[in-house]
Short mmCIF file of C-alpha atoms and ligand atoms in Angstrom, two decimals:
data_model
loop_
_atom_site.label_atom_id
_atom_site.label_comp_id
_atom_site.label_asym_id
_atom_site.label_seq_id
_atom_site.Cartn_x
_atom_site.Cartn_y
_atom_site.Cartn_z
CA MET U 1 -24.71 13.25 -73.60
CA ASP U 2 -21.78 12.04 -73.03
CA GLU U 3 -21.18 8.42 -70.66
CA THR U 4 -19.06 6.19 -69.18
CA VAL U 5 -19.95 2.77 -68.02
CA GLU U 6 -17.15 2.01 -65.08
CA GLU U 7 -14.96 -0.75 -65.34
CA LYS U 8 -16.29 -3.77 -65.46
CA GLU U 9 -15.47 -6.47 -62.29
CA GLY U 10 -12.48 -8.36 -63.02
CA GLY U 11 -10.60 -5.92 -64.43
CA THR U 12 -8.48 -5.73 -67.85
CA MET U 13 -10.83 -6.03 -70.91
CA LYS U 14 -10.77 -6.02 -74.73
CA TYR U 15 -12.46 -3.46 -76.60
CA ILE U 16 -13.09 -1.93 -79.70
CA ILE U 17 -13.55 1.76 -80.37
CA GLY U 18 -16.55 2.10 -83.53
CA VAL U 19 -16.11 5.65 -84.57
CA ASP U 20 -19.04 7.29 -86.52
CA ILE U 21 -18.17 10.62 -88.78
CA GLY U 22 -22.08 12.19 -88.91
CA THR U 23 -23.25 15.01 -90.35
CA THR U 24 -23.73 16.70 -86.90
CA SER U 25 -20.93 15.14 -85.02
CA ALA U 26 -18.46 12.52 -84.85
CA LYS U 27 -18.71 9.87 -82.42
CA ALA U 28 -16.38 7.69 -80.64
CA ILE U 29 -17.74 4.35 -78.59
CA ALA U 30 -15.89 1.92 -77.16
CA PHE U 31 -17.47 -1.74 -77.22
CA ASP U 32 -16.19 -4.44 -75.08
CA PHE U 33 -16.77 -8.00 -77.65
CA GLU U 34 -20.11 -8.38 -76.06
CA GLY U 35 -21.50 -5.38 -77.57
CA ASN U 36 -21.62 -3.57 -73.88
CA LEU U 37 -21.25 0.46 -74.36
CA LEU U 38 -17.96 1.12 -72.40
CA THR U 39 -17.51 4.76 -73.27
CA ARG U 40 -19.11 7.34 -75.20
CA LYS U 41 -17.96 10.95 -76.38
CA SER U 42 -18.89 12.75 -79.42
CA ILE U 43 -17.83 16.16 -80.77
CA GLU U 44 -20.04 18.46 -83.18
CA TYR U 45 -19.11 20.65 -85.87
CA PRO U 46 -21.15 23.03 -88.22
CA ILE U 47 -23.03 22.78 -91.35
CA PHE U 48 -21.69 26.03 -93.45
CA ASN U 49 -24.98 27.02 -96.13
CA PRO U 50 -22.88 30.11 -98.18
CA LYS U 51 -25.73 30.11 -100.67
CA PRO U 52 -28.84 28.48 -99.56
CA THR U 53 -28.46 25.38 -101.61
CA TRP U 54 -25.08 24.75 -100.11
CA SER U 55 -24.07 22.14 -97.61
CA GLU U 56 -20.81 21.91 -96.57
CA GLN U 57 -18.17 21.24 -93.91
CA ASP U 58 -15.18 21.49 -92.51
CA PRO U 59 -13.25 18.30 -92.98
CA LEU U 60 -9.72 19.79 -90.93
CA ALA U 61 -12.76 19.97 -88.19
CA ILE U 62 -14.22 16.58 -88.50
CA PHE U 63 -10.51 15.40 -88.69
CA ASP U 64 -9.79 17.10 -85.65
CA ALA U 65 -13.30 15.73 -83.83
CA VAL U 66 -12.38 12.54 -84.93
CA VAL U 67 -8.92 12.37 -83.52
CA ASN U 68 -10.32 13.87 -80.28
CA THR U 69 -13.23 11.93 -79.46
CA ILE U 70 -11.12 8.61 -80.04
CA LYS U 71 -8.11 10.32 -77.74
CA GLN U 72 -10.89 10.80 -74.78
CA VAL U 73 -12.58 7.02 -75.52
CA ASP U 74 -9.40 6.02 -74.85
CA ASP U 75 -8.01 8.20 -72.31
CA GLU U 76 -11.09 6.94 -70.16
CA ASN U 77 -10.17 3.54 -70.87
CA LYS U 78 -6.41 3.45 -69.98
CA LYS U 79 -7.41 4.42 -66.67
CA VAL U 80 -9.24 0.96 -65.92
CA GLY U 81 -6.27 -0.93 -67.77
CA ASN U 82 -8.68 -1.87 -71.06
CA GLU U 83 -6.73 -3.11 -73.86
CA LEU U 84 -7.50 -1.59 -77.31
CA GLU U 85 -7.46 -3.82 -79.96
CA CYS U 86 -8.90 -2.00 -83.28
CA VAL U 87 -10.35 1.32 -83.98
CA ALA U 88 -13.13 0.77 -87.08
CA PHE U 89 -15.61 3.32 -88.87
CA SER U 90 -18.71 4.33 -90.16
CA SER U 91 -19.55 7.37 -91.93
CA ALA U 92 -22.39 9.60 -93.98
CA MET U 93 -22.62 8.75 -97.42
CA HIS U 94 -22.06 11.32 -100.38
CA SER U 95 -19.60 13.86 -99.59
CA LEU U 96 -17.42 15.11 -102.32
CA MET U 97 -13.85 17.17 -101.87
CA ALA U 98 -11.12 18.00 -104.35
CA VAL U 99 -7.40 17.36 -102.41
CA ASP U 100 -4.01 18.72 -104.34
CA ALA U 101 -1.20 16.37 -104.34
CA GLU U 102 -0.36 16.85 -101.34
CA GLY U 103 -3.62 16.27 -99.42
CA ASN U 104 -4.52 19.57 -98.84
CA LYS U 105 -8.16 20.36 -99.54
CA LEU U 106 -9.18 22.54 -102.54
CA THR U 107 -12.76 22.69 -101.75
CA ASP U 108 -14.54 22.45 -98.26
CA CYS U 109 -16.54 18.61 -97.67
CA ILE U 110 -19.86 19.18 -99.90
CA ILE U 111 -22.20 16.84 -98.02
CA TRP U 112 -25.80 14.77 -98.88
CA ALA U 113 -27.88 17.74 -98.34
CA ASP U 114 -26.38 19.90 -100.92
CA THR U 115 -28.48 20.72 -103.62
CA ARG U 116 -26.31 22.84 -106.03
CA SER U 117 -26.44 20.25 -108.87
CA ASN U 118 -29.96 19.89 -109.01
CA GLU U 119 -29.82 20.45 -112.86
CA TYR U 120 -27.55 18.43 -113.40
CA ALA U 121 -28.46 15.50 -111.82
CA ALA U 122 -32.48 16.40 -113.60
CA ASP U 123 -30.05 15.98 -116.87
CA ILE U 124 -28.31 12.59 -116.10
CA LYS U 125 -31.27 10.86 -115.17
CA ASN U 126 -33.27 12.01 -118.19
CA SER U 127 -30.36 11.23 -120.66
CA SER U 128 -30.34 7.47 -122.03
CA GLN U 129 -27.85 6.78 -119.55
CA GLY U 130 -29.70 7.80 -116.36
CA HIS U 131 -31.20 4.34 -115.96
CA ASP U 132 -27.76 2.49 -116.86
CA ILE U 133 -26.27 4.54 -114.40
CA TYR U 134 -28.43 4.39 -111.65
CA MET U 135 -28.92 -0.08 -112.40
CA LYS U 136 -24.89 -0.51 -112.62
CA THR U 137 -24.26 2.12 -109.19
CA GLY U 138 -27.68 1.49 -107.22
CA THR U 139 -27.48 5.43 -106.04
CA PRO U 140 -30.73 6.96 -107.51
CA VAL U 141 -29.53 10.25 -109.69
CA HIS U 142 -30.04 12.98 -107.15
CA PRO U 143 -28.36 16.21 -106.50
CA MET U 144 -26.92 14.23 -102.77
CA SER U 145 -24.88 11.86 -105.10
CA PRO U 146 -21.12 12.57 -106.17
CA LEU U 147 -21.50 11.92 -109.58
CA PRO U 148 -23.55 15.18 -110.51
CA LYS U 149 -21.57 17.45 -107.94
CA LEU U 150 -18.57 16.08 -109.77
CA LEU U 151 -20.42 17.65 -112.94
CA TRP U 152 -20.86 21.26 -110.87
CA LEU U 153 -17.35 21.55 -110.24
CA ARG U 154 -16.53 20.38 -113.29
CA ASP U 155 -18.43 23.73 -114.73
CA HIS U 156 -18.57 25.98 -112.26
CA ARG U 157 -14.67 25.47 -110.14
CA PRO U 158 -12.84 24.88 -113.30
CA ASP U 159 -9.70 25.58 -111.93
CA VAL U 160 -10.31 23.32 -108.04
CA PHE U 161 -11.21 20.62 -111.27
CA SER U 162 -7.71 20.38 -113.40
CA ARG U 163 -6.04 21.31 -110.08
CA ALA U 164 -7.35 18.17 -108.40
CA HIS U 165 -5.48 15.15 -107.25
CA LYS U 166 -7.93 13.33 -106.42
CA PHE U 167 -11.91 13.29 -105.40
CA ILE U 168 -12.41 12.06 -101.57
CA SER U 169 -14.83 11.87 -99.31
CA ILE U 170 -14.73 12.66 -95.89
CA LYS U 171 -13.59 9.51 -94.52
CA GLU U 172 -11.21 8.81 -97.28
CA TYR U 173 -9.60 12.17 -96.12
CA VAL U 174 -9.27 10.77 -92.72
CA PHE U 175 -8.00 7.62 -93.45
CA TYR U 176 -5.26 9.77 -95.84
CA LYS U 177 -4.35 11.96 -92.94
CA LEU U 178 -3.57 9.21 -90.82
CA PHE U 179 -1.88 6.42 -93.01
CA GLY U 180 -1.05 8.59 -96.13
CA HIS U 181 -3.09 5.97 -98.71
CA TYR U 182 -6.40 7.38 -100.87
CA VAL U 183 -8.38 3.74 -99.64
CA ILE U 184 -12.48 3.77 -100.11
CA ASP U 185 -14.73 1.08 -99.00
CA HIS U 186 -17.00 -0.46 -101.28
CA SER U 187 -19.85 0.89 -99.26
CA ILE U 188 -19.07 4.53 -99.28
CA ALA U 189 -17.94 3.81 -102.77
CA SER U 190 -21.39 1.94 -104.04
CA ALA U 191 -23.26 5.49 -103.16
CA THR U 192 -21.55 7.57 -105.24
CA GLY U 193 -23.08 7.40 -108.72
CA LEU U 194 -19.61 6.48 -109.63
CA PHE U 195 -19.11 2.56 -108.55
CA ASP U 196 -20.41 -0.59 -110.30
CA ILE U 197 -21.92 -2.50 -107.18
CA HIS U 198 -21.90 -5.90 -108.88
CA THR U 199 -17.82 -6.00 -110.26
CA LEU U 200 -17.17 -3.75 -107.40
CA GLN U 201 -14.78 -1.23 -109.64
CA TRP U 202 -15.44 2.44 -110.94
CA TYR U 203 -17.75 2.28 -113.54
CA LYS U 204 -16.11 3.38 -116.41
CA GLU U 205 -19.77 5.22 -118.00
CA SER U 206 -19.99 7.51 -114.77
CA LEU U 207 -16.69 8.20 -115.19
CA ASP U 208 -15.94 9.12 -118.61
CA LEU U 209 -19.42 11.31 -117.66
CA ALA U 210 -17.80 13.44 -114.82
CA GLY U 211 -14.64 14.02 -117.35
CA ILE U 212 -12.26 11.96 -114.59
CA THR U 213 -10.08 8.78 -114.38
CA GLU U 214 -9.59 6.31 -111.76
CA GLU U 215 -6.15 7.97 -110.90
CA LYS U 216 -8.08 10.69 -109.83
CA LEU U 217 -10.25 8.07 -107.18
CA SER U 218 -9.07 6.14 -104.11
CA LYS U 219 -8.66 2.45 -104.32
CA PRO U 220 -11.68 0.53 -103.22
CA VAL U 221 -11.41 -1.90 -100.85
CA SER U 222 -13.46 -4.17 -98.68
CA THR U 223 -15.45 -2.84 -95.49
CA THR U 224 -13.51 -5.36 -92.90
CA HIS U 225 -9.77 -3.85 -94.70
CA SER U 226 -8.02 -2.60 -92.00
CA LEU U 227 -4.52 -0.33 -92.26
CA VAL U 228 -1.92 -0.29 -90.06
CA GLY U 229 1.05 2.07 -89.10
CA LEU U 230 -0.57 4.97 -87.95
CA ASN U 231 1.12 8.24 -88.84
CA PRO U 232 3.14 8.42 -85.10
CA GLY U 233 2.26 12.31 -84.80
CA TYR U 234 -1.28 11.69 -84.32
CA ALA U 235 -1.02 8.05 -83.50
CA GLU U 236 0.59 10.52 -80.15
CA GLN U 237 -1.78 12.65 -79.79
CA MET U 238 -4.43 10.10 -79.66
CA GLY U 239 -2.13 8.11 -77.02
CA ILE U 240 -2.54 5.31 -79.05
CA ASP U 241 -0.03 2.82 -80.68
CA VAL U 242 0.85 2.99 -84.45
CA ASN U 243 0.32 -0.60 -84.33
CA ILE U 244 -3.38 -0.66 -83.91
CA PRO U 245 -5.43 -1.95 -86.77
CA PHE U 246 -7.90 0.97 -88.62
CA VAL U 247 -10.95 -0.44 -90.25
CA VAL U 248 -12.30 1.24 -93.05
CA GLY U 249 -16.01 -0.13 -92.21
CA ALA U 250 -18.40 1.18 -93.95
CA SER U 251 -21.48 3.80 -94.51
CA ASP U 252 -23.97 4.79 -91.46
CA GLY U 253 -26.76 4.10 -93.34
CA CYS U 254 -25.97 0.55 -93.81
CA LEU U 255 -24.31 0.03 -90.39
CA ALA U 256 -27.34 1.13 -88.60
CA ASN U 257 -29.32 -2.25 -90.10
CA LEU U 258 -26.44 -4.20 -88.59
CA GLY U 259 -26.31 -2.19 -85.56
CA VAL U 260 -30.26 -2.91 -85.08
CA ASN U 261 -29.92 -6.42 -85.47
CA ALA U 262 -31.76 -5.93 -89.10
CA ILE U 263 -29.77 -8.37 -91.18
CA LYS U 264 -32.03 -11.70 -91.48
CA PRO U 265 -34.37 -12.04 -94.98
CA GLY U 266 -37.58 -10.60 -93.75
CA ASP U 267 -35.66 -7.98 -91.66
CA ALA U 268 -36.40 -4.42 -91.84
CA ALA U 269 -34.95 -1.42 -90.10
CA VAL U 270 -36.89 2.02 -89.65
CA THR U 271 -35.29 5.00 -88.44
CA ILE U 272 -36.94 8.41 -87.85
CA GLY U 273 -35.01 11.04 -86.58
CA THR U 274 -34.98 14.21 -88.22
CA SER U 275 -35.61 12.48 -91.24
CA GLY U 276 -36.00 9.04 -92.28
CA ALA U 277 -35.42 5.75 -93.79
CA ILE U 278 -36.31 2.03 -94.63
CA ARG U 279 -33.81 -0.82 -95.60
CA ILE U 280 -33.58 -4.79 -95.98
CA ILE U 281 -30.52 -6.07 -96.58
CA ALA U 282 -30.25 -8.67 -99.08
CA LYS U 283 -27.50 -11.18 -100.56
CA GLU U 284 -27.27 -9.41 -103.85
CA PRO U 285 -28.15 -5.67 -105.66
CA LYS U 286 -31.92 -5.76 -106.91
CA ASN U 287 -32.56 -2.29 -108.19
CA ASP U 288 -35.86 -1.35 -108.99
CA GLU U 289 -37.00 -0.58 -112.27
CA LYS U 290 -38.40 2.14 -111.29
CA GLU U 291 -35.45 3.79 -109.39
CA ARG U 292 -36.99 4.24 -106.23
CA ILE U 293 -34.80 2.32 -104.48
CA PHE U 294 -30.98 2.41 -103.63
CA SER U 295 -28.34 -0.31 -103.30
CA TYR U 296 -25.61 0.05 -101.11
CA ILE U 297 -22.99 -2.17 -99.83
CA LEU U 298 -22.70 -3.40 -96.47
CA THR U 299 -20.51 -6.19 -97.49
CA GLU U 300 -19.37 -8.45 -100.61
CA ASP U 301 -22.47 -10.86 -99.32
CA HIS U 302 -25.06 -8.15 -97.85
CA PHE U 303 -26.35 -5.50 -100.15
CA VAL U 304 -28.66 -2.64 -97.98
CA LEU U 305 -31.31 -1.62 -100.13
CA GLY U 306 -33.87 0.85 -99.06
CA GLY U 307 -35.04 4.49 -99.17
CA PRO U 308 -34.10 7.47 -97.52
CA VAL U 309 -37.61 10.08 -96.84
CA ASN U 310 -36.87 13.83 -96.06
CA ASN U 311 -39.72 13.84 -94.14
CA GLY U 312 -39.56 12.52 -90.70
CA GLY U 313 -39.32 13.77 -87.74
CA ILE U 314 -38.92 17.46 -88.70
CA VAL U 315 -42.60 17.38 -89.78
CA PHE U 316 -43.46 16.70 -86.48
CA ARG U 317 -41.30 19.45 -84.79
CA TRP U 318 -42.42 21.78 -87.83
CA PHE U 319 -46.04 20.69 -86.03
CA ARG U 320 -44.79 21.57 -82.20
CA ASP U 321 -43.11 25.10 -83.18
CA ASN U 322 -45.95 26.15 -85.20
CA PHE U 323 -49.01 25.20 -83.75
CA SER U 324 -48.88 23.92 -80.05
CA PRO U 325 -48.35 27.06 -78.56
CA LEU U 326 -49.98 25.88 -75.20
CA GLU U 327 -48.62 22.48 -75.56
CA ILE U 328 -45.23 23.93 -75.36
CA ARG U 329 -45.97 26.47 -72.41
CA GLU U 330 -47.69 23.64 -70.32
CA ALA U 331 -44.96 21.01 -71.17
CA ALA U 332 -42.35 24.02 -69.85
CA GLU U 333 -44.59 24.41 -66.16
CA LYS U 334 -44.54 20.84 -65.84
CA GLY U 335 -41.01 19.95 -66.62
CA ILE U 336 -41.80 17.19 -69.43
CA ASP U 337 -41.70 17.23 -73.33
CA PRO U 338 -44.21 19.38 -75.54
CA TYR U 339 -44.38 16.18 -77.75
CA GLU U 340 -45.31 13.47 -75.31
CA LEU U 341 -48.78 16.30 -74.35
CA LEU U 342 -48.71 16.33 -78.21
CA THR U 343 -48.77 12.65 -78.60
CA GLU U 344 -51.52 12.59 -76.38
CA LYS U 345 -53.98 14.36 -78.50
CA ALA U 346 -53.00 12.77 -81.58
CA ALA U 347 -53.84 9.63 -79.72
CA LYS U 348 -57.41 10.58 -78.92
CA VAL U 349 -58.31 10.74 -82.40
CA PRO U 350 -59.26 7.69 -84.38
CA ALA U 351 -56.88 5.74 -86.27
CA GLY U 352 -57.43 7.46 -90.54
CA ALA U 353 -58.12 10.72 -88.84
CA ASP U 354 -61.64 10.61 -90.05
CA SER U 355 -60.54 10.82 -93.44
CA LEU U 356 -58.13 13.69 -93.41
CA ILE U 357 -55.17 12.93 -94.90
CA PHE U 358 -51.75 14.41 -95.15
CA LEU U 359 -48.93 14.17 -97.74
CA PRO U 360 -45.76 15.26 -95.74
CA TYR U 361 -43.32 16.34 -98.36
CA LEU U 362 -42.49 19.72 -96.47
CA LEU U 363 -38.95 19.52 -97.68
CA GLY U 364 -39.79 17.85 -101.12
CA GLU U 365 -39.05 14.42 -101.06
CA ARG U 366 -36.56 11.54 -101.93
CA ALA U 367 -37.91 7.92 -101.71
CA PRO U 368 -40.34 6.82 -103.88
CA HIS U 369 -40.73 9.80 -105.94
CA TRP U 370 -37.44 11.47 -105.77
CA ASP U 371 -39.16 15.01 -106.25
CA ALA U 372 -37.51 18.26 -105.01
CA ASN U 373 -40.93 20.30 -106.39
CA SER U 374 -43.04 18.18 -104.05
CA LYS U 375 -45.45 20.08 -101.07
CA GLY U 376 -47.13 18.95 -97.98
CA VAL U 377 -50.94 18.83 -98.43
CA PHE U 378 -54.08 18.19 -96.38
CA PHE U 379 -56.25 16.64 -98.22
CA GLY U 380 -60.14 15.73 -97.26
CA VAL U 381 -60.25 18.63 -94.51
CA ASN U 382 -64.22 18.89 -93.52
CA ILE U 383 -66.19 21.29 -90.42
CA LYS U 384 -65.51 17.99 -87.98
CA HIS U 385 -61.75 17.86 -88.42
CA THR U 386 -59.38 19.55 -85.29
CA ARG U 387 -56.16 20.72 -85.39
CA ASP U 388 -55.65 16.91 -83.60
CA HIS U 389 -56.96 15.47 -86.56
CA PHE U 390 -54.69 17.87 -88.28
CA LEU U 391 -51.65 16.66 -85.70
CA ARG U 392 -52.40 12.67 -86.27
CA ALA U 393 -52.79 12.67 -89.72
CA LEU U 394 -49.25 14.15 -89.58
CA LEU U 395 -48.18 11.22 -87.93
CA GLU U 396 -49.61 9.34 -90.10
CA GLY U 397 -48.52 10.56 -93.48
CA VAL U 398 -45.17 10.49 -91.84
CA ILE U 399 -45.91 7.02 -92.26
CA PHE U 400 -47.51 6.36 -95.19
CA GLY U 401 -44.41 8.42 -96.63
CA LEU U 402 -42.62 5.30 -95.51
CA TYR U 403 -44.77 2.25 -96.42
CA SER U 404 -44.78 3.75 -99.68
CA VAL U 405 -40.91 3.20 -99.96
CA GLY U 406 -41.44 -0.37 -97.88
CA LYS U 407 -44.42 -1.22 -100.67
CA ALA U 408 -41.31 -0.58 -103.25
CA LEU U 409 -38.91 -2.42 -101.03
CA GLN U 410 -41.46 -5.79 -101.04
CA GLU U 411 -41.86 -5.64 -104.53
CA THR U 412 -38.38 -6.06 -105.48
CA THR U 413 -36.98 -8.04 -103.07
CA GLY U 414 -39.69 -9.97 -100.96
CA ASN U 415 -41.85 -9.81 -97.56
CA ILE U 416 -40.90 -8.03 -94.34
CA ASP U 417 -41.61 -10.39 -91.65
CA THR U 418 -40.13 -7.71 -88.48
CA ILE U 419 -39.28 -3.85 -88.61
CA TYR U 420 -36.59 -3.31 -86.28
CA ALA U 421 -37.41 1.03 -84.85
CA THR U 422 -34.36 3.62 -84.12
CA GLY U 423 -34.41 7.35 -83.92
CA GLY U 424 -36.64 10.01 -81.49
CA PHE U 425 -39.89 8.79 -83.24
CA VAL U 426 -39.62 5.41 -81.08
CA ARG U 427 -40.18 7.72 -77.55
CA SER U 428 -43.61 7.96 -78.48
CA GLU U 429 -45.53 4.56 -78.29
CA LEU U 430 -48.30 5.70 -80.15
CA TRP U 431 -45.92 6.57 -83.39
CA VAL U 432 -44.36 3.45 -82.97
CA GLN U 433 -47.90 1.88 -82.83
CA ILE U 434 -49.15 3.37 -85.99
CA LEU U 435 -45.93 2.27 -88.31
CA ALA U 436 -46.75 -1.48 -86.51
CA ASP U 437 -50.49 -1.27 -88.28
CA VAL U 438 -50.01 1.10 -91.13
CA PHE U 439 -47.79 -2.25 -92.48
CA ASN U 440 -49.07 -4.95 -90.28
CA LYS U 441 -46.18 -6.22 -89.06
CA LYS U 442 -44.25 -6.93 -85.99
CA VAL U 443 -41.95 -3.67 -84.76
CA ALA U 444 -39.10 -4.62 -82.37
CA ILE U 445 -37.48 -1.85 -80.72
CA ALA U 446 -33.52 -2.49 -80.14
CA GLU U 447 -31.42 -1.70 -77.12
CA SER U 448 -29.11 -0.11 -79.11
CA TYR U 449 -27.10 2.86 -78.22
CA GLU U 450 -25.84 4.46 -81.69
CA SER U 451 -26.68 1.78 -83.94
CA SER U 452 -24.04 2.87 -86.55
CA CYS U 453 -21.03 2.70 -84.36
CA LEU U 454 -22.17 -0.41 -82.85
CA GLY U 455 -22.42 -1.63 -86.47
CA ALA U 456 -19.18 -0.26 -87.34
CA ALA U 457 -17.46 -2.26 -83.79
CA VAL U 458 -19.59 -5.65 -85.29
CA LEU U 459 -17.06 -4.82 -88.39
CA GLY U 460 -14.14 -4.74 -86.32
CA MET U 461 -14.86 -7.72 -84.53
CA LYS U 462 -15.19 -9.75 -88.02
CA ALA U 463 -11.70 -8.37 -89.30
CA LEU U 464 -10.03 -9.11 -86.03
CA GLY U 465 -11.79 -12.74 -86.23
CA VAL U 466 -13.63 -12.40 -83.49
CA ILE U 467 -16.35 -13.07 -84.43
CA ASP U 468 -16.74 -15.29 -88.18
CA ARG U 469 -20.12 -13.81 -90.01
CA VAL U 470 -21.46 -10.33 -89.50
CA GLU U 471 -25.01 -12.36 -88.39
CA GLU U 472 -23.42 -12.97 -85.26
CA VAL U 473 -24.48 -9.19 -84.23
CA GLU U 474 -27.93 -11.24 -82.90
CA LYS U 475 -25.86 -11.92 -80.10
CA LEU U 476 -24.51 -8.49 -79.41
CA VAL U 477 -28.13 -6.50 -79.62
CA PRO U 478 -30.96 -7.07 -77.09
CA VAL U 479 -34.77 -6.08 -78.29
CA SER U 480 -35.73 -4.18 -75.56
CA ARG U 481 -40.02 -4.29 -76.65
CA VAL U 482 -42.37 -6.05 -79.32
CA PHE U 483 -45.36 -3.75 -80.71
CA GLU U 484 -48.39 -6.12 -82.29
CA PRO U 485 -49.44 -4.91 -85.17
CA ASP U 486 -53.44 -4.21 -85.06
CA GLU U 487 -55.44 -5.84 -87.98
CA GLU U 488 -58.64 -3.74 -87.82
CA LYS U 489 -56.79 -0.60 -87.79
CA HIS U 490 -54.57 -1.85 -90.23
CA ARG U 491 -57.50 -2.35 -92.55
CA GLU U 492 -58.91 1.26 -91.63
CA TYR U 493 -55.69 2.83 -92.65
CA MET U 494 -55.60 1.28 -95.72
CA LYS U 495 -58.52 3.06 -96.94
CA VAL U 496 -56.64 6.30 -96.55
CA TYR U 497 -53.77 5.16 -97.76
CA ALA U 498 -55.46 4.00 -101.31
CA ILE U 499 -56.12 7.60 -101.44
CA TYR U 500 -52.93 8.82 -100.43
CA GLU U 501 -50.87 6.64 -102.95
CA ARG U 502 -52.81 8.14 -105.97
CA LEU U 503 -52.58 11.97 -104.81
CA TYR U 504 -49.25 12.34 -105.03
CA GLY U 505 -49.32 11.63 -109.22
CA LEU U 506 -52.51 13.86 -109.45
CA LEU U 507 -50.91 16.75 -108.06
CA LYS U 508 -46.97 16.32 -109.25
CA ASP U 509 -47.87 19.03 -112.02
CA GLU U 510 -49.47 21.67 -109.73
CA PHE U 511 -46.41 21.22 -107.18
CA VAL U 512 -44.33 22.51 -109.73
CA ASN U 513 -46.93 25.53 -110.54
CA ILE U 514 -47.24 26.54 -107.13
CA GLY U 515 -43.19 26.63 -107.19
CA ASN U 516 -43.04 28.76 -109.67
CA LEU U 517 -45.37 31.54 -107.91
P1 LIG I 601 -31.81 13.27 -85.39
O1 LIG I 601 -32.25 13.05 -86.51
O2 LIG I 601 -31.00 14.35 -84.62
O3 LIG I 601 -30.70 12.48 -84.77
P2 LIG I 601 -33.62 12.06 -83.38
O4 LIG I 601 -33.54 10.87 -83.76
O5 LIG I 601 -33.32 12.91 -81.82
O6 LIG I 601 -32.71 13.35 -84.63
O7 LIG I 601 -35.32 12.47 -83.57
C1 LIG I 601 -35.62 13.97 -83.37
C2 LIG I 601 -36.96 13.63 -84.14
O8 LIG I 601 -37.84 12.58 -83.14
C3 LIG I 601 -38.10 15.06 -83.62
O9 LIG I 601 -37.73 15.74 -84.60
C4 LIG I 601 -39.21 14.59 -83.60
O10 LIG I 601 -39.96 14.14 -83.97
C5 LIG I 601 -38.94 12.92 -82.49
N1 LIG I 601 -39.15 13.11 -81.05
C6 LIG I 601 -38.05 13.11 -80.35
N2 LIG I 601 -39.15 13.03 -79.12
C7 LIG I 601 -40.24 12.88 -79.21
C8 LIG I 601 -41.10 12.22 -78.71
N3 LIG I 601 -40.88 12.19 -76.99
N4 LIG I 601 -42.31 11.85 -79.37
C9 LIG I 601 -42.29 11.56 -80.59
N5 LIG I 601 -41.47 12.15 -81.14
C10 LIG I 601 -40.30 12.54 -80.29
#
């Protein structure tokens, strides 16, 4: 996975390290000031599931991974005489942990995937305060968010709750260890359910609900805020000067938009990796009366609006692993990827899968329904349908899921013109073309390696004054391919989509019933 680009001609060059503290690994990438990737390193760490609904990580393992990836990237660049100018951060959203007065962990890091606070989230959502909290904080009320997690800790770990000096996210933990200060960037804060995105202050109503005061949280700072004065021990361990500025940066979701250059009005970024998301950038927060989308902060003038879906590429993986033994065998013999063979078969089925419709909610769903009880459904099965129809319907169903979120976004924020696509699904031309045809929009594939790391580096460049506006990212991200929509196919898709859209409402109660069997 790791790669190094050799020293460019001309010798010494200045560079920035963009670090992404992701869910599965920490990645550090060195970029020059033109956005070229110089060196990339990553170190993985595990997720623990001590109970089925729990997802936790060891913050110390993550900290070590961060320090070591920075060191590895810096060592390689030092060798060729390059000069580090700053380190800037991206991190996954929604994590929560408690620390004592010395900064030692009192809990592991409870990550976004943890759903132990499901009942608390449901109670808040259904309470008289639920809608107000969503509108003020921009964060959908959901167990991913730190607010219900705090309520869970209060009731289930009262010892920890009362002893906690601070409740923080993983990025704050890393910065505290490196600099001895608790700071939280506006972007990570805007995904906690505790922060007023309109006033850029902690939101008292949420804090009262959780039973905490501001002192228990970090100081909110802008995403280009930088700290200097590294802990000398860690500076030595990384081999970098104590005076190198560290820019706090933003969340991975917000930075992914920046890193693919989906930043102008009318641009949207669609990611389909294991899960998926669609996001746009607006000048101000625009919350959705129907509570379908989030509003997170990238900078004071850039709000990232959108919705995450659980059911992205994982749905295709499920089909490959459970219904495709022949393709798996053939692919192994030919030394190719089974997804390629499956995609070829799906391409032979007409758009709309001869009226077979798939609701992709294998893992419940976040946007647009925010309903953990929802389930997958094949609808309209008839005697002529083959396995490959099911496959085609499945690929279309994932896109319909994102389209339904895209519709909510367009209702709230205005029209989308161009979609910038990222994630594992861009390896399939068919799947990207389905995206273009369903949305009836142009889809561009950005030639970007790790958009969140590049996004972090762009904030670093802004903090250093190398660029004046984050919009200058346009110069740094070349587009490699563009897919044009096919109007006729779009019309076909819309016929089935109209039914798709109604099915969830018709089946909502039955999802609960089947879950209770
Ligand atoms: P992650 O979210 O873990 O970073 P990726 O961005 O690598 O995941 O995306 C993984 C997903 O991409 C797979 O689950 C699969 O659905 C899809 N995918 C990977 N390779 C292909 C391919 N050749 N054709 C179509 N889809 C693919």
